[in-house]
Short mmCIF file of C-alpha atoms in Angstrom, two decimals:
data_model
loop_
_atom_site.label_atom_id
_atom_site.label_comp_id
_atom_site.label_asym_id
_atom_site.label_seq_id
_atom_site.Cartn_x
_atom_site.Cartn_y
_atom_site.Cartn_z
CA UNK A 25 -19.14 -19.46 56.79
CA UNK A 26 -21.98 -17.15 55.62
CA UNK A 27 -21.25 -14.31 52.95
CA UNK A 28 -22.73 -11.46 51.36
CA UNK A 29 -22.31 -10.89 47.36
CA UNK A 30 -24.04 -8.71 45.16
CA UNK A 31 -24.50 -8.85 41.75
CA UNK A 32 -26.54 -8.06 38.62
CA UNK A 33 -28.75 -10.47 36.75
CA UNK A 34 -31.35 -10.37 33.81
CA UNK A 35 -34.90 -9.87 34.41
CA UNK A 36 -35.47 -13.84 33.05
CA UNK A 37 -33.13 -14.61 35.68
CA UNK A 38 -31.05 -16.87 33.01
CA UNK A 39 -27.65 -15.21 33.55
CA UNK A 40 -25.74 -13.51 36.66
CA UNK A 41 -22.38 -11.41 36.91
CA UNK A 42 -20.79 -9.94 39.47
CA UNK A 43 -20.87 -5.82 38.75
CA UNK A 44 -19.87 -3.39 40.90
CA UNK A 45 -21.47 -0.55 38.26
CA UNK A 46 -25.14 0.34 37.62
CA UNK A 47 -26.58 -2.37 36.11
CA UNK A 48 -27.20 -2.38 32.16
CA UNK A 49 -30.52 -1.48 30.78
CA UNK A 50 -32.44 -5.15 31.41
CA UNK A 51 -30.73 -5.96 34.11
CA UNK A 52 -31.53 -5.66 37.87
CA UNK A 53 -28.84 -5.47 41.25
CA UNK A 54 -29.39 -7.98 43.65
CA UNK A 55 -28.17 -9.32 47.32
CA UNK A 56 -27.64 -12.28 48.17
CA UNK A 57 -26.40 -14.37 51.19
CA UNK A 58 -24.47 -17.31 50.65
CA UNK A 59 -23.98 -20.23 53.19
CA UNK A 60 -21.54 -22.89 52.76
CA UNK A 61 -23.04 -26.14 53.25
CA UNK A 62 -20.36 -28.26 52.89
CA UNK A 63 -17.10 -27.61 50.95
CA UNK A 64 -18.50 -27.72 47.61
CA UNK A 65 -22.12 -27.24 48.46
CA UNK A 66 -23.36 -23.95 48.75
CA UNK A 67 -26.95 -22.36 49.31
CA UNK A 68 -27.61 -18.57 48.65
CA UNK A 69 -31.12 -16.66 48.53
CA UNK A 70 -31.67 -12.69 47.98
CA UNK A 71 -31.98 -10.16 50.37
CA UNK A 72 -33.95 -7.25 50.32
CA UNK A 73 -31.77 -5.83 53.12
CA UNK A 74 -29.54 -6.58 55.76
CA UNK A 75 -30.82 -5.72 59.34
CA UNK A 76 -28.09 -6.29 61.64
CA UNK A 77 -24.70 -7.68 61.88
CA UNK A 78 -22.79 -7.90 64.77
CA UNK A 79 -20.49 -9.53 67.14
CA UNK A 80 -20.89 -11.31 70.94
CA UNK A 81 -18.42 -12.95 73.53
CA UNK A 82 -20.00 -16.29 72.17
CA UNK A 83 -21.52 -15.86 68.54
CA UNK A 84 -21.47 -13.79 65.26
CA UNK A 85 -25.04 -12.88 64.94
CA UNK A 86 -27.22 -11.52 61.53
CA UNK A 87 -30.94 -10.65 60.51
CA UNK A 88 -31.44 -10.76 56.99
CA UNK A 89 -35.04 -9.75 55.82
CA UNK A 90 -34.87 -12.41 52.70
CA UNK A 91 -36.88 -12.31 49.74
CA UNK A 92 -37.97 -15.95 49.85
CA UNK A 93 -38.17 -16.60 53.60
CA UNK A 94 -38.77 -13.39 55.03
CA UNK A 95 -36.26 -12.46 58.20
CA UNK A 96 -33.45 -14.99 58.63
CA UNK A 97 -31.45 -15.33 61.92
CA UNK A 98 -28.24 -16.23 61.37
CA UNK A 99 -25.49 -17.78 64.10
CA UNK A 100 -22.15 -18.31 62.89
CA UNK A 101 -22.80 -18.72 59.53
CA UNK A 102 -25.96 -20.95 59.83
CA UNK A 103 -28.98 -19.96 59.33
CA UNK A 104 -30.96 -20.73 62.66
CA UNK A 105 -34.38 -20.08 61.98
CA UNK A 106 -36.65 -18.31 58.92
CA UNK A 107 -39.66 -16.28 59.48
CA UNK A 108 -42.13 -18.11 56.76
CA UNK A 109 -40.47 -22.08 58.04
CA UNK A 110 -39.88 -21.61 61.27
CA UNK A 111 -43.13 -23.44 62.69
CA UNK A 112 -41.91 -26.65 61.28
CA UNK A 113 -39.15 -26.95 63.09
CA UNK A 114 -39.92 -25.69 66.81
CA UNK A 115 -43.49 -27.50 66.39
CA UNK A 116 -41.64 -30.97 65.97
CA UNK A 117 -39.25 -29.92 68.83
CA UNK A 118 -41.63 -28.97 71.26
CA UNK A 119 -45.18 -30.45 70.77
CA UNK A 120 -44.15 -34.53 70.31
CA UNK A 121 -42.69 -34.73 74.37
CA UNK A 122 -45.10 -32.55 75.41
CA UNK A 123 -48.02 -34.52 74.10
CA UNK A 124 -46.28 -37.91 75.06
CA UNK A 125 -45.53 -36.76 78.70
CA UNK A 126 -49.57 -37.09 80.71
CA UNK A 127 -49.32 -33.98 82.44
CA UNK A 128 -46.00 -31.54 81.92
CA UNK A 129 -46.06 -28.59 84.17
CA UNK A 130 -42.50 -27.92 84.32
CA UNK A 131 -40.22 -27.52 81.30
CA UNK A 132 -36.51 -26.70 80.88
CA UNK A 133 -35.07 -24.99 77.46
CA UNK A 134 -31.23 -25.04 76.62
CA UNK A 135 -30.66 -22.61 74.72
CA UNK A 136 -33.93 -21.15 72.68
CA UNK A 137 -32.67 -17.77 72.84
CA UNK A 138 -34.66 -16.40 69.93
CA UNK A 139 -37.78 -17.53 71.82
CA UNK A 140 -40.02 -19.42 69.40
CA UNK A 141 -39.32 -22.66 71.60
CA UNK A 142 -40.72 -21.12 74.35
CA UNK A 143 -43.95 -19.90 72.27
CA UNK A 144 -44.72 -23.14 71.34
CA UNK A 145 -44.38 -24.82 75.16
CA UNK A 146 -46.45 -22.08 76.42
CA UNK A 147 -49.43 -22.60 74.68
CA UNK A 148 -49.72 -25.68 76.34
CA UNK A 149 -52.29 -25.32 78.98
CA UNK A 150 -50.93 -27.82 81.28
CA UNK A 151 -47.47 -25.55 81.74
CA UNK A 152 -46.87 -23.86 84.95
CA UNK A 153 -43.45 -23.08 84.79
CA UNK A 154 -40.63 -22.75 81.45
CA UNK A 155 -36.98 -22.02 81.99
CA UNK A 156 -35.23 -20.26 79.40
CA UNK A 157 -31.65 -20.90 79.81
CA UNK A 158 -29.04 -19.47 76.94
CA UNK A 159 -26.07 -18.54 77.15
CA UNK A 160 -25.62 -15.44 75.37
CA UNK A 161 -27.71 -12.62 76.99
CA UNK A 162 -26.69 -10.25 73.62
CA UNK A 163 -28.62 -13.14 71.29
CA UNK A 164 -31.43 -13.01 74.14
CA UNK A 165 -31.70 -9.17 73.70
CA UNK A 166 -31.53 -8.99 70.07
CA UNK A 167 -34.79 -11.38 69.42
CA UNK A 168 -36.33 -9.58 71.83
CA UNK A 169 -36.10 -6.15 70.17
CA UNK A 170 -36.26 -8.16 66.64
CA UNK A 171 -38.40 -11.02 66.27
CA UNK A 172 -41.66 -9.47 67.41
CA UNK A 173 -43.27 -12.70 66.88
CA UNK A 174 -42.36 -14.03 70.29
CA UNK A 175 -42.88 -10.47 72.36
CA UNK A 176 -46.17 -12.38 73.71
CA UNK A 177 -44.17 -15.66 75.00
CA UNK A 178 -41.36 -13.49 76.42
CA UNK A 179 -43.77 -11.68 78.34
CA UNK A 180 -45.52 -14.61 79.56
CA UNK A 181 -45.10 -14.61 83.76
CA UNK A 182 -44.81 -18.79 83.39
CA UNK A 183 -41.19 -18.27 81.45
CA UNK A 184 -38.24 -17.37 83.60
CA UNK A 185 -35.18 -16.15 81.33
CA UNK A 186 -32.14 -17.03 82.89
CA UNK A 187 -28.55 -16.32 81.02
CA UNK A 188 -25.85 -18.83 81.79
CA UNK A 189 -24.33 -21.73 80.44
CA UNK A 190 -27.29 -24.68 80.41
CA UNK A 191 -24.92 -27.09 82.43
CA UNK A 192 -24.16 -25.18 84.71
CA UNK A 193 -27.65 -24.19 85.39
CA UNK A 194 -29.22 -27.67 85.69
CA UNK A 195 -26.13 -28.38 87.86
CA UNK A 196 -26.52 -25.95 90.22
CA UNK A 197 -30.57 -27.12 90.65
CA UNK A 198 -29.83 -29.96 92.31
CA UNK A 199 -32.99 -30.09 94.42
CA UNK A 200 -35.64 -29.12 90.54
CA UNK A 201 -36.56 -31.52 88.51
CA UNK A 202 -38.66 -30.96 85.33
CA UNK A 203 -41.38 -32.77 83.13
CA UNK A 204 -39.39 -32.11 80.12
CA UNK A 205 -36.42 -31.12 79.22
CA UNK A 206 -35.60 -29.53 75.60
CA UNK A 207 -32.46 -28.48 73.90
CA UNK A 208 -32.67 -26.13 71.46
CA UNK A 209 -29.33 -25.76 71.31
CA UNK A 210 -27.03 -24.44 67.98
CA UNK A 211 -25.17 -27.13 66.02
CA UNK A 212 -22.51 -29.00 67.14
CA UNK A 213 -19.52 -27.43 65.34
CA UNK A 214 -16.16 -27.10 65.92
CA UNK A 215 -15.32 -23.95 68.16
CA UNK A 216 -18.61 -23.31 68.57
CA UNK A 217 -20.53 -23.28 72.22
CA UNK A 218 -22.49 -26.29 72.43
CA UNK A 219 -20.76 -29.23 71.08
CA UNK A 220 -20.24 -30.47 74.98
CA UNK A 221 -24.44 -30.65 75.40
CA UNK A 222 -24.00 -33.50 73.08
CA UNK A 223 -22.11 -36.23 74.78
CA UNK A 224 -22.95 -38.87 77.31
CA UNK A 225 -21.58 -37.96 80.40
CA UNK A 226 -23.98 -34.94 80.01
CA UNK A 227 -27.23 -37.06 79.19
CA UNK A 228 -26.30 -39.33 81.58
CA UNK A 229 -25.06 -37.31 85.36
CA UNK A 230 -26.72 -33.73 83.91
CA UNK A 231 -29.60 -34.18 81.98
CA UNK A 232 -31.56 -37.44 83.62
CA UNK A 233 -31.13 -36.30 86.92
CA UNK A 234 -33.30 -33.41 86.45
CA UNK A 235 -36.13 -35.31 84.69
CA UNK A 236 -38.86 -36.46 87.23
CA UNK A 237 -40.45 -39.87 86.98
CA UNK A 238 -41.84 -40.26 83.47
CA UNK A 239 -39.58 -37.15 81.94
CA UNK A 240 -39.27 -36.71 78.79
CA UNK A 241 -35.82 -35.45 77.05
CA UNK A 242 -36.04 -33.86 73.61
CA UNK A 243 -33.19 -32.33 71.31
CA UNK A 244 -32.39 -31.10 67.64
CA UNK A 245 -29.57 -33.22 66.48
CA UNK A 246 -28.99 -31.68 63.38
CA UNK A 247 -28.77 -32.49 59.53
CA UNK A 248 -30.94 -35.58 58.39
CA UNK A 249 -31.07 -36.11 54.88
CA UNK A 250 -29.66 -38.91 52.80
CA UNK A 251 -26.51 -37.56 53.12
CA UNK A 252 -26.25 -35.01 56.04
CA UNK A 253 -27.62 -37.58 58.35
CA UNK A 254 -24.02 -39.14 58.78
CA UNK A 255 -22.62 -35.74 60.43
CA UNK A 256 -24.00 -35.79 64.08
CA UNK A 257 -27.68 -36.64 63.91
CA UNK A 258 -27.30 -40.76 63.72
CA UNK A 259 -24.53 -40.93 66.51
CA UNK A 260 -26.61 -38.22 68.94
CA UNK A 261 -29.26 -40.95 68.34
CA UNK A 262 -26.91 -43.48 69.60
CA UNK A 263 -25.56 -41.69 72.71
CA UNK A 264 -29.51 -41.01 74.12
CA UNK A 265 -29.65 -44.99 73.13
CA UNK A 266 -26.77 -45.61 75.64
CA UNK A 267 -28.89 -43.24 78.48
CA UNK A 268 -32.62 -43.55 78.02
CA UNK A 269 -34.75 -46.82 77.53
CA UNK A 270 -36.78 -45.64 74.80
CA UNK A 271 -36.00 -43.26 72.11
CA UNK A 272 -37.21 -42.02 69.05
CA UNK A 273 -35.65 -40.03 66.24
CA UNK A 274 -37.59 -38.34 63.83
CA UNK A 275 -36.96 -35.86 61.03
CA UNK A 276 -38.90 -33.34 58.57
CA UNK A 277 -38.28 -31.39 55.51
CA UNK A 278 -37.24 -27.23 56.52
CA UNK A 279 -37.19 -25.37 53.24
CA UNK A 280 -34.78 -22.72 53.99
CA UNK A 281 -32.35 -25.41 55.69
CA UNK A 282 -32.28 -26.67 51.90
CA UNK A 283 -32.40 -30.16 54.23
CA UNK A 284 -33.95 -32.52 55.82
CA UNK A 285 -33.50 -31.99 59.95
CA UNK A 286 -33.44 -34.09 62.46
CA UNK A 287 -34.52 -34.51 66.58
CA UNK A 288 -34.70 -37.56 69.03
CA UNK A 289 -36.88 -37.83 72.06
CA UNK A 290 -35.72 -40.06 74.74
CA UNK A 291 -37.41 -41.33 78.06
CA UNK A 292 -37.14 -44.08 80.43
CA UNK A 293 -41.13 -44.35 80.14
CA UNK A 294 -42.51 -45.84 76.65
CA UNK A 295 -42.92 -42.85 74.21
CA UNK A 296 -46.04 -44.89 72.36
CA UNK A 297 -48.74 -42.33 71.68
CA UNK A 298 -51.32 -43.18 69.05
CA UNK A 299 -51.81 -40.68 66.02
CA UNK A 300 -55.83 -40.39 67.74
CA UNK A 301 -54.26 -39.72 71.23
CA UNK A 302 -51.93 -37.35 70.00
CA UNK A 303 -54.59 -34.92 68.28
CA UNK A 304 -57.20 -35.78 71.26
CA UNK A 305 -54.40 -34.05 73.55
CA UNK A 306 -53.71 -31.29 70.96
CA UNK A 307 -57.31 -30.57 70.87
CA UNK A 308 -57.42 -30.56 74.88
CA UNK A 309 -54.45 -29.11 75.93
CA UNK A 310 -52.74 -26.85 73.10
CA UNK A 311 -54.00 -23.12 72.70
CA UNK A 312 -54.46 -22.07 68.89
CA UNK A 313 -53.92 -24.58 65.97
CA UNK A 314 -50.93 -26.05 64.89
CA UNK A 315 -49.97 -24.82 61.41
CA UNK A 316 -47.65 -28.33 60.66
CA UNK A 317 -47.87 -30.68 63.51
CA UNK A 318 -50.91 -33.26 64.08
CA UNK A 319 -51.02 -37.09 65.02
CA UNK A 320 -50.31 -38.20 61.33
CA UNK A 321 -47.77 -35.69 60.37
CA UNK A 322 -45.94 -36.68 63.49
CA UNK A 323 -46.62 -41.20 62.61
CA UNK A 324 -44.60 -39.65 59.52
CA UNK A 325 -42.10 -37.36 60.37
CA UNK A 326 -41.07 -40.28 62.81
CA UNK A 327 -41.15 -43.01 59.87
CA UNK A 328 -37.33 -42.83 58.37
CA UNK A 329 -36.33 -43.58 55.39
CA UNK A 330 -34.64 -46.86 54.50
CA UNK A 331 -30.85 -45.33 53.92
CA UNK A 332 -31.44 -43.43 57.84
CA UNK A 333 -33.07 -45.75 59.49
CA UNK A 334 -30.35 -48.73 58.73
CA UNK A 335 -27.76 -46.10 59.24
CA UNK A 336 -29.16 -45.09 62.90
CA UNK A 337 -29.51 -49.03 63.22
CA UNK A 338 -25.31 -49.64 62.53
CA UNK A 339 -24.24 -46.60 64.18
CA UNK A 340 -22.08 -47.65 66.66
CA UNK A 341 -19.89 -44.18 67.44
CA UNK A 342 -20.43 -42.16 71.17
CA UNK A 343 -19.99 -38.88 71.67
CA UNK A 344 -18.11 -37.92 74.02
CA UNK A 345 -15.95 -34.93 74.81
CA UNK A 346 -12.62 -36.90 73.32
CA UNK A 347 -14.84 -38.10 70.54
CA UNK A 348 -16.75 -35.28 69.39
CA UNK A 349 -18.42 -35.33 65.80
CA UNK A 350 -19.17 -31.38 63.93
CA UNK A 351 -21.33 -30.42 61.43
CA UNK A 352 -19.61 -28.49 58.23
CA UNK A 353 -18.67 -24.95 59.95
CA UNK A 354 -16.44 -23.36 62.40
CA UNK A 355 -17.68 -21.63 65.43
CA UNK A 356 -16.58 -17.87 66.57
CA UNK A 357 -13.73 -19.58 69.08
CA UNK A 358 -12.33 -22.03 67.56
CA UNK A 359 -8.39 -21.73 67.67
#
C-alpha cells in the first residue's frame, strides 16, 4: 500500500507538482513516500533516500532514511517502526508487564524481528533468558546489518534468536514456561502473516499455557485513535477479556504512525501497580533511563478516552479464525 512519488515544490513549500524535468529556478525536487491509511486517507513524508527495497517468502520489506523521522522500516506497506519515535512504542510494549510481573527472568517475543523489543527487555536486570521468535529469518538479517541501534541487544548471550512461526514454537515447548510473554507481532491484515496470533483459541490452548504462575501476556493491538480504534484494537481487547482475569488496554500518541496506538496486557494475577511502585522498580531493576516511560506517563497512557473506553466497554465481537477483523492493507499473500 506504500508508494514512492517525486515531485517539485517551491522553496515556501506553498505549492507542489509532479515534474519529471529539472526543477524551475525556485523550486526544489523532492521524495516522498506515501502510505495509504485508509481509502481516502493518506500520509506521505520526504525522503532523503531510499536504502533498500526488497522482497521475502513472507513480507515486502523497505528502509527509508526520512527527513522527518530519520530511517523508517517498512512491512507491507506500513511503516513498522521510525528511528527518532521508536522508543515510544517498544517502551509501552515492553516495560508495563515487566514492571508489573515481581521477578521476570524468562521472556518470550513473537515476532520483534527488528530487535528493539528485545533491547528494551534486556535491560532489565532481573532477565535471564529472551526468546526471539520471528518468522522471517530475511527481516531478522536485514535489521541486523541495518538498524545498528540494536547490534548490542542482538549480541546479548541472554537472547536466543530462533526463526519459525511463533505457534509453532511455543507449541513445540511443551515442558517451558515463561514470566512474560510479548507479541510484537505486524498488524493484523488481510493476507498478511499474523492475523491467526490474534484469536482465542490461540490465547487460550497456546499462549496461557506457557505463562507460569503470575505470567504476564502483553501485545500491540493496533490503531487506537478516535476513529482507528474500531479496526482490531477494541475487539483484541475483548478476546484477552474472554482468556485472562485481568486486563488492561492502554494507548499513546506515535508521531510517525500519524495515530494514536494501542496494546493490552492481560494476566490471571491483578495487574495493579502504583505510579510510585512502578518508578521504584524502574529505578531498581531497569539499566539506563527511559526516554518516555515512567509511573505517570504509564497512569496516563492507560487512562482512555471517553469515545475508547465506552467503545472497549460495548465491544462484544471475538476473534477468531472464521471471524477475523484487518486493519486497512493487504498483506504480500493474500489471494
Amino acid at each position: 500500500m506504500g508508494e514512492i512519488s517525486c515531485s517539485t515544490e517551491p522553496i515556501n513549500g506553498v505549492l507542489s507538482r509532479s515534474s519529471s524535468s529539472p526543477p524551475p529556478s525556485g523550486y526544489r525536487k523532492s521524495c516522498w513516500y506515501e502510505e495509504e491509511i485508509e481509502e481516502n486517507l493518506r500520509w506521505c513524508f520526504a525522503l532523503n533516500s531510499i536504502l533498500h527495497t526488497g522482497s521475502t517468502q513472507y513480507q515486502e520489506i523497505a528502509l527509508f532514511d526520512t527527513k522527518p523521522f530519520g530511517k523508517a522500516l517498512v512491512i507491507d506497506g506500513k511503516l513498522q517502526s521510525a528511528e527518532v519515535d521508536e522508543f515510544i512504542y517498544h517502551e509501552c510494549l515492553v516495560h508495563p508487564p515487566l514492571l508489573n510481573h515481581p521477578n521476570p527472568k524468562t521472556v518470550f517475543i513473537m515476532g520483534g524481528g527488528e530487535g528493539s523489543t528485545a533491547r528494551e527487555i534486556l535491560k532489565h536486570t532481573t532477565v535471564d533468558k529472551v526468546v526471539m521468535c520471528d518468522i522471517d529469518e530475511e527481516v531478522v538479517e536485514f535489521c541486523k546489518e541495518y538498524l545498528v541501534v540494536n547490534t548490542v541487544a542482538f549480541n546479548d548471550p541472554r537472547l536466543d534468536v530462533i526463526i519459525n512461526d511463533a505457534r509453532a514454537e511455543l507449541e513445540k515447548r511443551k515442558e517451558e514456561k515463561f514470566d512474560v510473554i510479548v507479541g510484537d507481532l505486524a498488524d493484523p491484515i488481510e493476507g498478511g502473516p499474523c492475523y491467526k496470533l490474534y484469536t482465542k483459541s490461540f490465547y487460550e490452548s497456546t499462549v496461557k499455557p506457557r505463562l507460569r504462575q503470575g505470567g504476564i501476556f502483553v501485545t500491540q493491538a493496533g490503531p487506537a485513535g478516535i476513529f482507528s480504534h474500531a479496526e482490531v484494537y477494541a475487539c483484541i481487547y475483548n478476546t484477552l477479556r474472554q482468556v485472562f482475569k485481568y486486563v488492561v488496554p492502554y494507548a499513546a500518541h506515535i508521531p510517525s504512525y500519524a495515530d494514536t496506538w494501542g496494546w493490552v496486557m492481560a494476566s490471571d494475577s491483578p495487574l495493579e501497580l502504583s505510579c510510585e511502585e512502578m518508578d521504584l522498580r524502574i529505578k531498581q531493576r531497569v539499566e539506563g533511563e527511559n526516554k518516555y516511560l515512567d509511573g505517570t506517563t504509564f497512569s496516563s497512557v492507560s487512562t482512555l478516552n471517553k469515545v475508547v473506553r465506552n467503545s472497549l466497554f460495548n465491544e462484544t465481537h471475538v476473534y477468531t479464525e472464521g471471524a477475523a477483523r484487518f486493519i486497512y492493507g493487504h498483506g504480500k499473500n493474500e489471494l
